[in-house]
Amino acid sequence: MNYSERILTLPPYLFASIDESKKAMIDKGVDVIDLGVGDPDRPTPSHIVESMVDAVRDPKNHQYPSYVGLMEFRVAVADWMKKTRNVTVDPKTQVLTLLGSKEGVAHVPFAFINPGDVVLCPNPGYPVYTIGTKFACGVPYEMPLLAKNNFLPDYDAIPKDVLKKAKLLFINYPNNPTGAVADKAFFEKTVKFAKENDLIVVHDNAYSEMVYDDYKSPSFFEIPGAMDVGIEFYSMSKTYNMTGWRLGFAVGNKDLIAAFGKVKSNIDSGAFDAIQRAGITALTSSQQCVAEMNAVYTQRRNVLIDGLKSIGLDVKPQKATFYVWAPVPEGYDSMGFAKLLLEEAGIVVTPGVGFGKSGEGFVRFALTKEVTRINEAVERMKKIKSKI
């Protein structure tokens, strides 16, 4: 088969590989506890579902949608940004509807990257940052996210010859996979860095509302000057348990949004209007469902962390995301420890190296199972403690 060069350079998609390993164990009759892929296990809240049902029945939603998104949805986004982050955006020019934030991450390099341009990507990081860059014929430069730096990139360590070719910077806080958070001081530094080096900043804020212990995650645009250089992506998937619906949005600099929108108008036909109308309901209704879900994840996080500590892993509770980033035991690498948990305990976790070489030495647990199953996973790990 005559594949394109860009296809041949891509590694197997991480989560597809995990699914294959999981299936092999299930085929053997193993009761697998999947704490790997970050797919919420709870249903979409009923008021959002009912809104979708009503919208699907309305024939006016059955035609091609707007490329940039329903104006009503974009107004709801602008109102939500003002209410939750005190950030003002114009729904006409500074908001763009996405088919989920993954789609935005994958396609945004096409708007700004020429062949050979460098894109600064976090490592470990969501694999689509580098994959989207390669699809656009850009060159990913991986910024290590290290525990000693609180999993924040060290901009001063990036070589000057790399910066001369760099055009775009991906950041992601609250962070996947590490669960790390960034304060406003980091975002201020990022704005300064971007302006000094003529960079576009893409802040992937997919986990913005998945927060614990009274923590509130800031928007990149709460920082003066950020709107001059940036785009910020939000996802309905994690906040409202809408992963399968494929809905998100981008906000930011009007010229950057316009360029990105031009790419999307040539690639897709917009998000289904009925889904956007459900999104309006999600954004404008009571956010009690979000608070309740965060309480559930907090309990799961605490149970899992206590269990991991009981088998000797040094794990600290994160303030956001529904992931626990755990160091592997001495004598294991991330693939080896993940294999041990799967084959000896029937537990699926994601090896840190799958998110990049700087993820080596860690595995990621997703809090996507009920407390009873997490307790079961802990008990299984205790039974193989002698191997850990």
Short mmCIF file of C-alpha atoms in Angstrom, two decimals:
data_model
loop_
_atom_site.label_atom_id
_atom_site.label_comp_id
_atom_site.label_asym_id
_atom_site.label_seq_id
_atom_site.Cartn_x
_atom_site.Cartn_y
_atom_site.Cartn_z
CA MET A 1 0.00 0.00 0.00
CA ASN A 2 1.34 3.44 -0.96
CA TYR A 3 0.87 5.37 2.29
CA SER A 4 1.79 9.04 2.64
CA GLU A 5 5.05 9.84 4.40
CA ARG A 6 3.20 11.60 7.20
CA ILE A 7 1.19 8.45 7.94
CA LEU A 8 4.33 6.35 8.03
CA THR A 9 5.93 8.67 10.60
CA LEU A 10 3.05 8.33 13.07
CA PRO A 11 3.29 5.88 15.97
CA PRO A 12 0.29 3.67 16.79
CA TYR A 13 -2.31 5.81 18.56
CA LEU A 14 -1.75 5.23 22.26
CA PHE A 15 -5.31 4.50 23.32
CA ALA A 16 -5.98 2.19 20.38
CA SER A 17 -3.01 0.07 21.51
CA ILE A 18 -4.36 -0.01 25.07
CA ASP A 19 -7.75 -1.16 23.80
CA GLU A 20 -6.09 -4.06 21.97
CA SER A 21 -4.28 -5.22 25.13
CA LYS A 22 -7.45 -4.88 27.17
CA LYS A 23 -9.45 -6.92 24.66
CA ALA A 24 -6.86 -9.69 24.72
CA MET A 25 -7.26 -10.04 28.49
CA ILE A 26 -11.05 -9.94 28.30
CA ASP A 27 -10.95 -12.67 25.65
CA LYS A 28 -9.06 -14.77 28.20
CA GLY A 29 -11.96 -14.35 30.64
CA VAL A 30 -10.26 -11.77 32.89
CA ASP A 31 -12.50 -9.31 34.77
CA VAL A 32 -10.66 -6.18 33.65
CA ILE A 33 -10.87 -2.89 35.57
CA ASP A 34 -10.15 -0.18 33.02
CA LEU A 35 -8.49 2.88 34.56
CA GLY A 36 -6.79 3.74 31.28
CA VAL A 37 -8.63 5.98 28.82
CA GLY A 38 -10.22 9.12 30.26
CA ASP A 39 -13.83 8.50 29.24
CA PRO A 40 -16.37 9.51 31.93
CA ASP A 41 -18.45 6.56 33.10
CA ARG A 42 -21.47 8.55 34.26
CA PRO A 43 -24.24 9.48 31.80
CA THR A 44 -24.80 12.94 30.40
CA PRO A 45 -27.10 14.85 32.81
CA SER A 46 -30.76 14.27 31.98
CA HIS A 47 -31.66 17.93 31.39
CA ILE A 48 -29.03 18.09 28.63
CA VAL A 49 -30.28 14.84 27.08
CA GLU A 50 -33.88 16.06 27.10
CA SER A 51 -32.82 19.28 25.43
CA MET A 52 -31.13 17.25 22.70
CA VAL A 53 -34.25 15.08 22.22
CA ASP A 54 -36.41 18.17 21.71
CA ALA A 55 -33.88 19.67 19.28
CA VAL A 56 -33.61 16.48 17.23
CA ARG A 57 -37.37 16.51 16.69
CA ASP A 58 -37.26 20.06 15.32
CA PRO A 59 -36.83 19.99 11.51
CA LYS A 60 -35.02 23.32 11.51
CA ASN A 61 -32.04 21.52 13.06
CA HIS A 62 -31.84 18.92 10.29
CA GLN A 63 -30.02 21.00 7.68
CA TYR A 64 -26.35 21.84 7.31
CA PRO A 65 -25.20 23.79 10.36
CA SER A 66 -23.17 26.98 10.33
CA TYR A 67 -19.44 26.42 9.88
CA VAL A 68 -18.64 28.68 12.82
CA GLY A 69 -21.49 27.49 15.03
CA LEU A 70 -24.97 28.61 15.98
CA MET A 71 -25.01 32.23 17.09
CA GLU A 72 -27.10 31.20 20.11
CA PHE A 73 -24.40 28.71 21.12
CA ARG A 74 -21.63 31.27 20.67
CA VAL A 75 -23.59 33.79 22.75
CA ALA A 76 -23.99 31.14 25.47
CA VAL A 77 -20.21 30.55 25.35
CA ALA A 78 -19.49 34.28 25.64
CA ASP A 79 -21.88 34.59 28.58
CA TRP A 80 -20.32 31.54 30.25
CA MET A 81 -16.81 32.96 29.82
CA LYS A 82 -17.92 36.24 31.40
CA LYS A 83 -19.71 34.52 34.26
CA THR A 84 -17.07 31.91 35.11
CA ARG A 85 -13.81 33.73 34.23
CA ASN A 86 -14.77 37.41 33.89
CA VAL A 87 -13.38 37.27 30.34
CA THR A 88 -15.18 39.25 27.63
CA VAL A 89 -15.31 37.80 24.11
CA ASP A 90 -17.39 38.86 21.11
CA PRO A 91 -19.58 35.89 20.09
CA LYS A 92 -19.51 37.04 16.48
CA THR A 93 -15.74 37.21 16.04
CA GLN A 94 -14.04 35.57 19.03
CA VAL A 95 -15.92 32.28 19.47
CA LEU A 96 -15.81 29.20 17.24
CA THR A 97 -17.72 25.94 17.71
CA LEU A 98 -15.63 22.76 17.62
CA LEU A 99 -16.40 19.09 17.03
CA GLY A 100 -14.80 18.46 20.42
CA SER A 101 -11.53 20.01 21.53
CA LYS A 102 -9.51 17.11 20.05
CA GLU A 103 -10.62 18.24 16.61
CA GLY A 104 -9.48 21.75 17.43
CA VAL A 105 -6.07 20.57 18.62
CA ALA A 106 -5.59 18.46 15.49
CA HIS A 107 -6.61 21.15 13.01
CA VAL A 108 -5.32 24.41 14.47
CA PRO A 109 -1.75 23.88 13.15
CA PHE A 110 -3.13 23.93 9.58
CA ALA A 111 -4.06 27.58 10.05
CA PHE A 112 -0.61 28.77 11.11
CA ILE A 113 2.13 26.26 10.35
CA ASN A 114 4.15 26.10 7.16
CA PRO A 115 6.38 23.11 6.34
CA GLY A 116 9.39 23.20 8.64
CA ASP A 117 7.88 25.57 11.22
CA VAL A 118 8.46 24.46 14.81
CA VAL A 119 5.62 23.87 17.26
CA LEU A 120 6.47 23.76 20.96
CA CYS A 121 4.66 20.77 22.50
CA PRO A 122 4.54 19.63 26.14
CA ASN A 123 6.10 16.25 26.91
CA PRO A 124 4.46 14.27 28.42
CA GLY A 125 1.39 15.57 26.69
CA TYR A 126 -1.76 14.73 24.80
CA PRO A 127 -0.45 12.87 21.72
CA VAL A 128 -2.54 14.96 19.31
CA TYR A 129 -0.32 18.02 19.86
CA THR A 130 2.55 16.36 18.03
CA ILE A 131 0.33 14.38 15.64
CA GLY A 132 -1.55 17.50 14.51
CA THR A 133 1.76 19.27 14.04
CA LYS A 134 3.10 16.48 11.85
CA PHE A 135 -0.07 16.40 9.76
CA ALA A 136 0.50 20.11 9.05
CA CYS A 137 4.13 19.32 8.07
CA GLY A 138 5.42 21.16 11.11
CA VAL A 139 8.24 20.03 13.40
CA PRO A 140 7.31 19.25 17.02
CA TYR A 141 9.81 20.40 19.65
CA GLU A 142 9.08 18.63 22.90
CA MET A 143 9.25 20.67 26.11
CA PRO A 144 9.88 18.36 29.09
CA LEU A 145 7.38 18.63 31.94
CA LEU A 146 9.35 17.52 34.98
CA ALA A 147 8.30 16.90 38.56
CA LYS A 148 11.04 19.24 39.82
CA ASN A 149 9.38 22.07 37.84
CA ASN A 150 5.86 21.14 39.00
CA PHE A 151 5.25 19.81 35.50
CA LEU A 152 5.53 23.28 33.95
CA PRO A 153 7.72 23.84 30.87
CA ASP A 154 11.04 25.61 31.32
CA TYR A 155 10.96 28.21 28.57
CA ASP A 156 14.53 29.28 29.33
CA ALA A 157 15.78 25.80 28.39
CA ILE A 158 14.50 26.02 24.81
CA PRO A 159 17.46 26.61 22.45
CA LYS A 160 17.50 29.95 20.63
CA ASP A 161 17.83 28.30 17.22
CA VAL A 162 14.60 26.40 17.96
CA LEU A 163 12.82 29.58 19.01
CA LYS A 164 13.80 31.30 15.76
CA LYS A 165 11.81 28.65 13.86
CA ALA A 166 8.98 28.32 16.38
CA LYS A 167 5.56 29.67 15.52
CA LEU A 168 3.09 28.04 17.89
CA LEU A 169 3.08 26.95 21.53
CA PHE A 170 0.72 24.36 23.03
CA ILE A 171 0.05 24.48 26.76
CA ASN A 172 -2.53 22.53 28.77
CA TYR A 173 -3.51 23.36 32.37
CA PRO A 174 -5.11 21.65 34.21
CA ASN A 175 -2.78 19.14 32.62
CA ASN A 176 -3.28 15.79 31.00
CA PRO A 177 -1.64 13.44 31.93
CA THR A 178 0.02 14.83 35.07
CA GLY A 179 -2.95 16.54 36.72
CA ALA A 180 -0.72 19.59 37.32
CA VAL A 181 -2.17 23.09 37.49
CA ALA A 182 -0.72 26.46 36.52
CA ASP A 183 -1.14 29.75 38.32
CA LYS A 184 -1.54 33.19 36.81
CA ALA A 185 2.17 33.89 37.24
CA PHE A 186 2.94 31.08 34.80
CA PHE A 187 0.43 32.44 32.30
CA GLU A 188 1.96 35.91 32.67
CA LYS A 189 5.35 34.42 31.89
CA THR A 190 3.82 32.64 28.90
CA VAL A 191 2.36 35.87 27.48
CA LYS A 192 5.72 37.61 27.84
CA PHE A 193 7.53 34.64 26.26
CA ALA A 194 5.07 34.52 23.35
CA LYS A 195 5.39 38.23 22.60
CA GLU A 196 9.18 38.15 22.77
CA ASN A 197 9.33 35.23 20.35
CA ASP A 198 6.35 36.03 18.09
CA LEU A 199 4.47 32.86 19.10
CA ILE A 200 0.81 31.92 18.91
CA VAL A 201 -0.33 30.32 22.18
CA VAL A 202 -2.92 27.55 22.08
CA HIS A 203 -4.17 26.79 25.58
CA ASP A 204 -5.99 23.45 25.72
CA ASN A 205 -8.32 23.98 28.68
CA ALA A 206 -10.35 20.77 28.34
CA TYR A 207 -10.29 20.08 32.10
CA SER A 208 -11.16 23.61 33.20
CA GLU A 209 -14.15 22.65 35.35
CA MET A 210 -12.87 19.31 36.67
CA VAL A 211 -11.43 20.76 39.90
CA TYR A 212 -11.22 19.78 43.57
CA ASP A 213 -10.60 21.13 47.07
CA ASP A 214 -11.97 24.63 46.27
CA TYR A 215 -9.47 25.11 43.44
CA LYS A 216 -10.59 27.28 40.51
CA SER A 217 -8.63 27.03 37.28
CA PRO A 218 -7.88 30.34 35.56
CA SER A 219 -8.42 31.14 31.90
CA PHE A 220 -5.35 32.13 29.92
CA PHE A 221 -7.27 35.26 29.00
CA GLU A 222 -7.44 36.49 32.57
CA ILE A 223 -3.89 37.70 31.93
CA PRO A 224 -3.39 41.17 30.35
CA GLY A 225 -2.04 40.81 26.82
CA ALA A 226 -3.04 37.16 26.42
CA MET A 227 -5.77 38.03 23.93
CA ASP A 228 -3.09 39.49 21.64
CA VAL A 229 -1.43 36.10 21.18
CA GLY A 230 -3.79 33.30 22.01
CA ILE A 231 -6.59 30.85 21.43
CA GLU A 232 -8.14 28.78 24.23
CA PHE A 233 -9.99 25.49 23.71
CA TYR A 234 -12.77 24.23 25.96
CA SER A 235 -14.50 20.85 25.93
CA MET A 236 -18.03 19.85 26.82
CA SER A 237 -16.83 16.24 27.04
CA LYS A 238 -15.36 16.08 30.51
CA THR A 239 -17.37 18.88 32.15
CA TYR A 240 -20.78 17.48 31.25
CA ASN A 241 -20.01 13.81 30.51
CA MET A 242 -20.56 14.48 26.79
CA THR A 243 -17.56 12.67 25.28
CA GLY A 244 -19.58 10.94 22.58
CA TRP A 245 -21.45 14.09 21.57
CA ARG A 246 -18.34 15.80 20.13
CA LEU A 247 -18.81 19.42 21.11
CA GLY A 248 -16.38 22.06 22.26
CA PHE A 249 -15.46 25.64 21.52
CA ALA A 250 -12.53 27.95 20.91
CA VAL A 251 -12.28 31.53 22.13
CA GLY A 252 -9.57 34.09 21.55
CA ASN A 253 -7.95 36.66 19.33
CA LYS A 254 -10.38 37.49 16.51
CA ASP A 255 -7.74 37.23 13.77
CA LEU A 256 -6.57 33.84 15.01
CA ILE A 257 -10.16 32.64 15.34
CA ALA A 258 -10.90 33.83 11.78
CA ALA A 259 -7.89 31.97 10.37
CA PHE A 260 -8.77 28.81 12.25
CA GLY A 261 -12.39 29.12 11.15
CA LYS A 262 -11.28 29.26 7.53
CA VAL A 263 -9.53 25.92 7.95
CA LYS A 264 -12.60 24.36 9.55
CA SER A 265 -14.95 25.62 6.85
CA ASN A 266 -12.87 23.67 4.33
CA ILE A 267 -12.60 20.50 6.44
CA ASP A 268 -15.94 19.95 8.17
CA SER A 269 -19.53 21.15 7.94
CA GLY A 270 -19.95 22.28 11.52
CA ALA A 271 -21.45 20.70 14.62
CA PHE A 272 -25.00 19.32 14.41
CA ASP A 273 -27.36 22.11 15.50
CA ALA A 274 -29.27 19.82 17.86
CA ILE A 275 -26.06 19.04 19.74
CA GLN A 276 -25.24 22.74 19.96
CA ARG A 277 -28.71 23.42 21.39
CA ALA A 278 -28.02 20.78 24.04
CA GLY A 279 -24.71 22.56 24.63
CA ILE A 280 -26.59 25.81 25.22
CA THR A 281 -28.65 24.04 27.87
CA ALA A 282 -25.49 22.72 29.50
CA LEU A 283 -23.81 26.13 29.64
CA THR A 284 -26.81 28.18 30.70
CA SER A 285 -28.50 25.84 33.20
CA SER A 286 -27.55 25.22 36.82
CA GLN A 287 -24.01 23.94 37.20
CA GLN A 288 -24.97 21.74 40.13
CA CYS A 289 -24.37 18.66 37.97
CA VAL A 290 -20.73 19.73 37.56
CA ALA A 291 -20.29 20.22 41.29
CA GLU A 292 -21.85 16.83 42.01
CA MET A 293 -19.61 15.08 39.50
CA ASN A 294 -16.53 16.74 40.98
CA ALA A 295 -17.56 15.47 44.41
CA VAL A 296 -17.73 11.95 42.97
CA TYR A 297 -14.27 12.28 41.43
CA THR A 298 -12.88 13.70 44.67
CA GLN A 299 -14.01 10.59 46.55
CA ARG A 300 -12.57 8.31 43.87
CA ARG A 301 -9.30 10.23 43.86
CA ASN A 302 -8.95 9.95 47.63
CA VAL A 303 -9.67 6.21 47.66
CA LEU A 304 -7.21 5.50 44.86
CA ILE A 305 -4.43 7.66 46.30
CA ASP A 306 -4.80 6.08 49.73
CA GLY A 307 -4.63 2.67 48.06
CA LEU A 308 -1.55 3.53 46.01
CA LYS A 309 0.19 4.82 49.12
CA SER A 310 -0.62 1.55 50.88
CA ILE A 311 1.43 -0.36 48.30
CA GLY A 312 4.33 2.05 48.58
CA LEU A 313 3.79 4.53 45.74
CA ASP A 314 4.50 8.19 46.50
CA VAL A 315 1.40 9.87 45.10
CA LYS A 316 0.12 13.37 45.85
CA PRO A 317 -3.51 14.44 45.37
CA GLN A 318 -3.98 16.62 42.31
CA LYS A 319 -6.21 19.71 42.28
CA ALA A 320 -7.77 19.06 38.89
CA THR A 321 -8.49 16.56 36.08
CA PHE A 322 -9.68 13.02 36.75
CA TYR A 323 -6.24 11.49 36.53
CA VAL A 324 -3.69 10.31 39.07
CA TRP A 325 -0.09 10.51 37.82
CA ALA A 326 1.78 7.90 39.80
CA PRO A 327 5.51 7.10 39.85
CA VAL A 328 6.31 3.49 39.03
CA PRO A 329 8.04 1.27 41.62
CA GLU A 330 11.79 0.85 41.61
CA GLY A 331 12.88 -1.71 39.04
CA TYR A 332 10.10 -0.97 36.55
CA ASP A 333 9.67 1.32 33.60
CA SER A 334 6.21 2.60 32.75
CA MET A 335 5.47 -0.08 30.14
CA GLY A 336 6.67 -2.83 32.46
CA PHE A 337 4.56 -1.66 35.39
CA ALA A 338 1.48 -1.24 33.20
CA LYS A 339 2.02 -4.76 31.87
CA LEU A 340 2.35 -6.13 35.42
CA LEU A 341 -0.91 -4.50 36.51
CA LEU A 342 -2.77 -5.79 33.45
CA GLU A 343 -1.45 -9.34 33.41
CA GLU A 344 -1.24 -9.95 37.19
CA ALA A 345 -4.14 -7.83 38.46
CA GLY A 346 -6.40 -7.22 35.47
CA ILE A 347 -6.05 -3.44 35.79
CA VAL A 348 -5.61 -1.19 32.78
CA VAL A 349 -3.49 1.94 33.27
CA THR A 350 -1.74 4.14 30.74
CA PRO A 351 2.08 3.98 30.65
CA GLY A 352 3.57 7.44 30.97
CA VAL A 353 5.98 6.93 28.09
CA GLY A 354 2.96 6.77 25.80
CA PHE A 355 2.60 10.51 26.35
CA GLY A 356 6.24 11.15 25.44
CA LYS A 357 9.70 10.23 26.68
CA SER A 358 9.45 12.63 29.63
CA GLY A 359 6.51 10.59 30.87
CA GLU A 360 8.80 7.65 31.53
CA GLY A 361 8.75 6.60 35.16
CA PHE A 362 5.01 7.25 35.62
CA VAL A 363 1.67 5.66 34.85
CA ARG A 364 -1.68 7.42 34.58
CA PHE A 365 -4.77 6.16 36.38
CA ALA A 366 -8.13 7.54 35.21
CA LEU A 367 -10.85 7.93 37.84
CA THR A 368 -13.49 6.48 35.55
CA LYS A 369 -14.88 3.68 37.67
CA GLU A 370 -17.10 3.62 40.75
CA VAL A 371 -15.49 3.57 44.20
CA THR A 372 -16.34 -0.12 44.59
CA ARG A 373 -14.30 -0.96 41.49
CA ILE A 374 -11.44 1.32 42.55
CA ASN A 375 -11.41 -0.44 45.92
CA GLU A 376 -11.32 -3.76 44.06
CA ALA A 377 -8.37 -2.50 42.00
CA VAL A 378 -6.57 -1.51 45.20
CA GLU A 379 -7.16 -4.95 46.73
CA ARG A 380 -5.80 -6.62 43.60
CA MET A 381 -2.68 -4.46 43.75
CA LYS A 382 -2.19 -5.34 47.40
CA LYS A 383 -2.21 -9.04 46.45
CA ILE A 384 0.73 -8.51 44.11
CA LYS A 385 2.50 -6.04 46.44
CA SER A 386 5.49 -8.36 46.65
CA LYS A 387 6.13 -7.71 42.95
CA ILE A 388 5.74 -3.94 43.29
#
